[in-house]
């Protein structure tokens, strides 16, 4: 596959943390840590809980901050009797650009199946937003040596029925479950090997030009110290950061380590 340069994408997944007051404070810390020029060098996305989306939209737009607004989840239907759910259209109206789908916490704790991941990713794309589709194996699967096949099958299931022009815009995130929130990050080599394998799978499903455009992140215990090492690898196009994104200074340092 021909080597090309892809713009890095660094996402902060706040999970169920920060009230809307704390969200605003965290963005102030981030602003004090990174410059406008820094934010041009990579795509930086914040995925707060739904309750902070409007506050952050207001700040990002009023202050013309080069940060994209992201969401952590949505339902695939447009509207209707789905108590507690949020539609892609509702997120779009808040100027959300990226939506995480298939995070292992949703797959495990909320029974999100490959089929639901696929339907949701399609609904996000149809609403003109970009899905950040998470894949990754458990410790048991890795120990059995089945991780490459397992992740490839998750990628295939998530992209089932996707048109080629849509696939070019998506983001995939390799997040080994054993590395999430454990402090036990994958090595940069492990991340590179899996991201390259994911790209090969996309190339088989579509073609090499498409696979070359898809951005593939690594996520799992990323911090200020290890962030730079992952993104030096050719197939690792950015990071999905949980814990270290909750502190604006730490997340700013992660960004600075990558750009
Ligand atoms: P972590 O979470 O950085 O806290 O390990 C990553 C994620 O779940 O996206």
Coordinates of C-alpha atoms and ligand atoms in Angstrom, one line a residue:
X1 CA 0.0 0.0 0.0
X2 CA 1.3 3.5 -0.9
X3 CA 2.4 5.6 2.1
X4 CA 0.4 8.7 2.6
X5 CA 0.1 11.3 5.4
X6 CA -3.2 11.3 7.3
X7 CA -4.2 14.1 9.7
X8 CA -4.1 12.8 13.3
X9 CA -7.3 12.7 15.3
X10 CA -7.2 12.9 19.1
X11 CA -10.5 12.2 20.9
X12 CA -11.2 12.8 24.6
X13 CA -13.9 10.4 25.8
X14 CA -15.1 11.7 29.1
X15 CA -17.5 8.8 29.7
X16 CA -19.9 9.5 32.6
X17 CA -17.8 12.2 34.2
X18 CA -18.0 16.0 34.6
X19 CA -21.1 18.1 35.3
X20 CA -21.6 20.9 32.8
X21 CA -19.8 23.3 35.2
X22 CA -16.8 21.0 35.4
X23 CA -16.9 20.5 31.6
X24 CA -16.5 24.3 31.1
X25 CA -13.6 24.4 33.6
X26 CA -11.8 21.6 31.9
X27 CA -12.0 23.3 28.5
X28 CA -10.6 26.5 30.2
X29 CA -7.6 24.4 31.4
X30 CA -7.2 22.9 27.9
X31 CA -7.3 26.3 26.3
X32 CA -4.5 27.5 28.7
X33 CA -2.4 24.5 27.7
X34 CA -2.6 24.4 23.9
X35 CA -2.4 27.2 21.4
X36 CA -4.6 27.9 18.4
X37 CA -1.8 26.7 16.2
X38 CA -1.6 23.4 18.1
X39 CA -5.2 22.8 17.5
X40 CA -4.8 23.2 13.7
X41 CA -2.2 20.5 13.5
X42 CA -4.5 17.7 14.5
X43 CA -8.3 17.1 14.7
X44 CA -9.1 17.4 18.4
X45 CA -12.5 16.2 19.6
X46 CA -14.2 16.3 23.0
X47 CA -16.9 13.7 23.7
X48 CA -18.6 15.0 26.9
X49 CA -21.8 13.5 28.4
X50 CA -25.0 14.6 26.6
X51 CA -25.7 17.1 29.5
X52 CA -22.6 19.2 28.6
X53 CA -23.0 19.3 24.8
X54 CA -24.8 22.5 24.6
X55 CA -22.5 24.3 27.0
X56 CA -19.4 23.2 25.1
X57 CA -21.0 24.0 21.7
X58 CA -21.6 27.5 22.9
X59 CA -18.0 28.0 24.1
X60 CA -16.4 26.4 21.0
X61 CA -18.4 28.6 18.7
X62 CA -18.3 31.8 20.6
X63 CA -14.5 31.6 21.1
X64 CA -13.9 30.0 17.7
X65 CA -11.9 27.2 19.3
X66 CA -10.5 24.7 16.9
X67 CA -12.0 21.8 18.8
X68 CA -14.7 19.5 17.4
X69 CA -17.7 18.5 19.5
X70 CA -18.3 14.8 19.8
X71 CA -20.9 12.5 21.4
X72 CA -20.4 9.1 23.1
X73 CA -23.5 7.4 21.9
X74 CA -26.8 7.7 20.1
X75 CA -29.7 5.5 19.0
X76 CA -30.1 4.6 15.3
X77 CA -33.8 5.7 14.9
X78 CA -34.7 9.2 13.8
X79 CA -37.4 9.8 16.5
X80 CA -40.1 8.0 18.4
X81 CA -41.0 6.1 21.6
X82 CA -37.4 5.3 22.7
X83 CA -37.3 6.6 26.3
X84 CA -33.9 7.8 27.3
X85 CA -32.4 7.7 23.9
X86 CA -31.0 10.5 21.7
X87 CA -31.2 10.6 17.9
X88 CA -28.4 11.4 15.4
X89 CA -30.4 14.4 14.2
X90 CA -30.5 15.9 17.7
X91 CA -26.7 15.6 17.9
X92 CA -26.3 17.2 14.5
X93 CA -28.4 20.2 15.6
X94 CA -25.9 20.8 18.4
X95 CA -23.2 20.8 15.7
X96 CA -21.7 17.4 16.9
X97 CA -19.3 16.1 14.3
X98 CA -18.0 12.8 15.7
X99 CA -20.0 10.1 17.5
X100 CA -18.4 7.1 19.3
X101 CA -20.1 3.8 18.6
X102 CA -19.3 0.3 19.8
X103 CA -17.2 1.3 22.7
X104 CA -16.5 -1.9 24.7
X105 CA -18.3 -0.5 27.8
X106 CA -21.5 -0.2 25.7
X107 CA -20.9 -3.6 24.1
X108 CA -20.4 -5.2 27.5
X109 CA -22.6 -3.3 29.9
X110 CA -25.4 -2.4 27.6
X111 CA -25.4 -5.5 25.3
X112 CA -24.6 -3.5 22.1
X113 CA -24.3 -6.2 19.5
X114 CA -22.3 -6.0 16.2
X115 CA -25.7 -5.5 14.4
X116 CA -26.6 -2.5 16.6
X117 CA -23.1 -1.1 16.1
X118 CA -23.5 -1.4 12.4
X119 CA -27.0 0.2 12.3
X120 CA -25.9 3.0 14.6
X121 CA -22.7 3.7 12.6
X122 CA -24.8 3.9 9.4
X123 CA -27.4 6.3 11.1
X124 CA -24.5 8.5 12.2
X125 CA -23.1 8.6 8.7
X126 CA -26.5 9.3 7.1
X127 CA -26.9 12.2 9.4
X128 CA -23.7 13.7 8.0
X129 CA -21.6 13.0 11.1
X130 CA -18.6 10.7 11.5
X131 CA -18.7 7.5 13.5
X132 CA -15.7 6.6 15.6
X133 CA -16.2 2.9 15.6
X134 CA -14.5 1.0 18.4
X135 CA -13.2 -2.5 18.1
X136 CA -10.9 -4.6 20.4
X137 CA -10.3 -7.9 21.9
X138 CA -10.5 -9.2 25.5
X139 CA -7.5 -10.6 27.4
X140 CA -8.8 -14.1 26.9
X141 CA -9.0 -13.7 23.1
X142 CA -5.5 -12.2 23.0
X143 CA -4.1 -15.1 25.1
X144 CA -5.7 -17.5 22.7
X145 CA -3.9 -15.8 19.8
X146 CA -7.2 -15.0 18.1
X147 CA -7.1 -11.2 18.4
X148 CA -6.3 -10.4 14.7
X149 CA -9.2 -12.5 13.4
X150 CA -11.6 -11.3 16.2
X151 CA -10.9 -7.6 15.5
X152 CA -11.1 -8.2 11.7
X153 CA -14.6 -9.8 12.2
X154 CA -15.7 -6.8 14.3
X155 CA -14.6 -4.4 11.5
X156 CA -16.4 -6.4 8.9
X157 CA -19.6 -6.5 10.9
X158 CA -19.5 -2.8 11.8
X159 CA -19.0 -1.8 8.1
X160 CA -21.6 -4.2 6.6
X161 CA -23.5 -2.4 3.9
X162 CA -21.4 0.8 4.0
X163 CA -20.8 2.6 0.7
X164 CA -17.2 3.1 -0.3
X165 CA -17.5 7.0 -0.2
X166 CA -18.8 6.8 3.4
X167 CA -16.1 4.4 4.6
X168 CA -13.4 6.9 3.5
X169 CA -14.6 9.4 6.1
X170 CA -15.0 7.1 9.1
X171 CA -12.7 6.7 12.1
X172 CA -11.9 3.3 13.6
X173 CA -10.5 3.0 17.1
X174 CA -8.5 -0.1 18.2
X175 CA -9.2 -0.3 21.9
X176 CA -8.0 -3.6 23.5
X177 CA -10.4 -4.2 26.4
X178 CA -7.6 -5.3 28.7
X179 CA -5.9 -1.9 28.2
X180 CA -9.0 0.3 28.9
X181 CA -8.8 2.1 32.3
X182 CA -6.2 -0.4 33.6
X183 CA -3.0 1.5 33.3
X184 CA -1.8 -1.5 31.2
X185 CA -1.5 0.1 27.8
X186 CA -0.6 -1.9 24.7
X187 CA 2.9 -1.3 23.3
X188 CA 3.2 1.0 20.4
X189 CA 4.3 -2.1 18.3
X190 CA 1.1 -3.9 19.3
X191 CA -1.0 -0.9 18.4
X192 CA 0.8 -0.6 15.0
X193 CA 0.4 -4.3 14.2
X194 CA -3.3 -4.2 14.9
X195 CA -4.0 -0.9 13.2
X196 CA -2.1 -2.3 10.1
X197 CA -4.2 -5.4 10.2
X198 CA -7.4 -3.4 10.4
X199 CA -6.3 -1.3 7.4
X200 CA -5.6 -4.5 5.5
X201 CA -9.1 -5.7 6.3
X202 CA -10.6 -2.5 5.0
X203 CA -8.6 -2.9 1.9
X204 CA -9.9 -6.4 1.4
X205 CA -13.5 -5.2 2.0
X206 CA -13.2 -2.1 -0.3
X207 CA -9.8 -1.2 -1.9
X208 CA -6.4 0.1 -0.9
X209 CA -7.1 3.8 -1.7
X210 CA -10.1 3.6 0.7
X211 CA -8.1 1.8 3.4
X212 CA -5.4 4.5 3.1
X213 CA -7.8 7.3 3.9
X214 CA -9.5 5.7 6.9
X215 CA -8.1 7.0 10.2
X216 CA -7.4 4.4 12.8
X217 CA -6.8 5.4 16.4
X218 CA -5.4 3.5 19.4
X219 CA -7.1 3.7 22.8
X220 CA -6.4 2.2 26.2
X221 CA -4.5 3.8 29.1
X222 CA -3.1 6.6 26.9
X223 CA -1.3 9.2 29.0
X224 CA 1.0 12.2 28.6
X225 CA 4.1 9.9 28.7
X226 CA 3.1 7.2 26.2
X227 CA 0.9 9.3 23.8
X228 CA 3.8 10.3 21.5
X229 CA 5.1 6.7 21.0
X230 CA 1.8 5.4 19.5
X231 CA 1.4 8.2 16.9
X232 CA 5.0 7.8 15.6
X233 CA 3.8 4.5 14.1
X234 CA 2.7 4.7 10.5
X235 CA -0.8 3.1 10.8
X236 CA -1.7 4.8 14.1
X237 CA -3.6 7.9 13.1
X238 CA -4.5 9.2 16.6
X239 CA -5.7 8.4 20.0
X240 CA -9.0 7.8 21.9
X241 CA -8.2 9.0 25.4
X242 CA -10.4 8.3 28.5
X243 CA -9.0 9.0 31.9
X244 CA -6.3 11.4 30.8
X245 CA -8.8 13.6 28.9
X246 CA -10.7 14.5 32.1
X247 CA -8.0 17.0 33.1
X248 CA -7.5 19.8 30.6
X249 CA -3.8 20.2 31.3
X250 CA -3.1 16.4 30.9
X251 CA -5.2 16.2 27.7
X252 CA -3.4 19.3 26.3
X253 CA -0.1 17.6 27.0
X254 CA -1.3 14.5 25.2
X255 CA -2.1 16.7 22.2
X256 CA 1.3 18.4 22.3
X257 CA 3.0 15.0 22.5
X258 CA 1.3 13.9 19.2
X259 CA 1.5 17.0 17.0
Ligands
LIG1 P1 -8.7 5.0 29.2 O1 -10.0 4.8 28.3 O2 -7.8 6.0 28.4 O3 -9.1 5.6 30.5 O4 -8.0 3.7 29.3 C1 -10.0 4.7 26.9 C2 -11.4 4.6 26.4 O5 -12.2 3.8 27.0 O6 -11.8 5.2 25.4

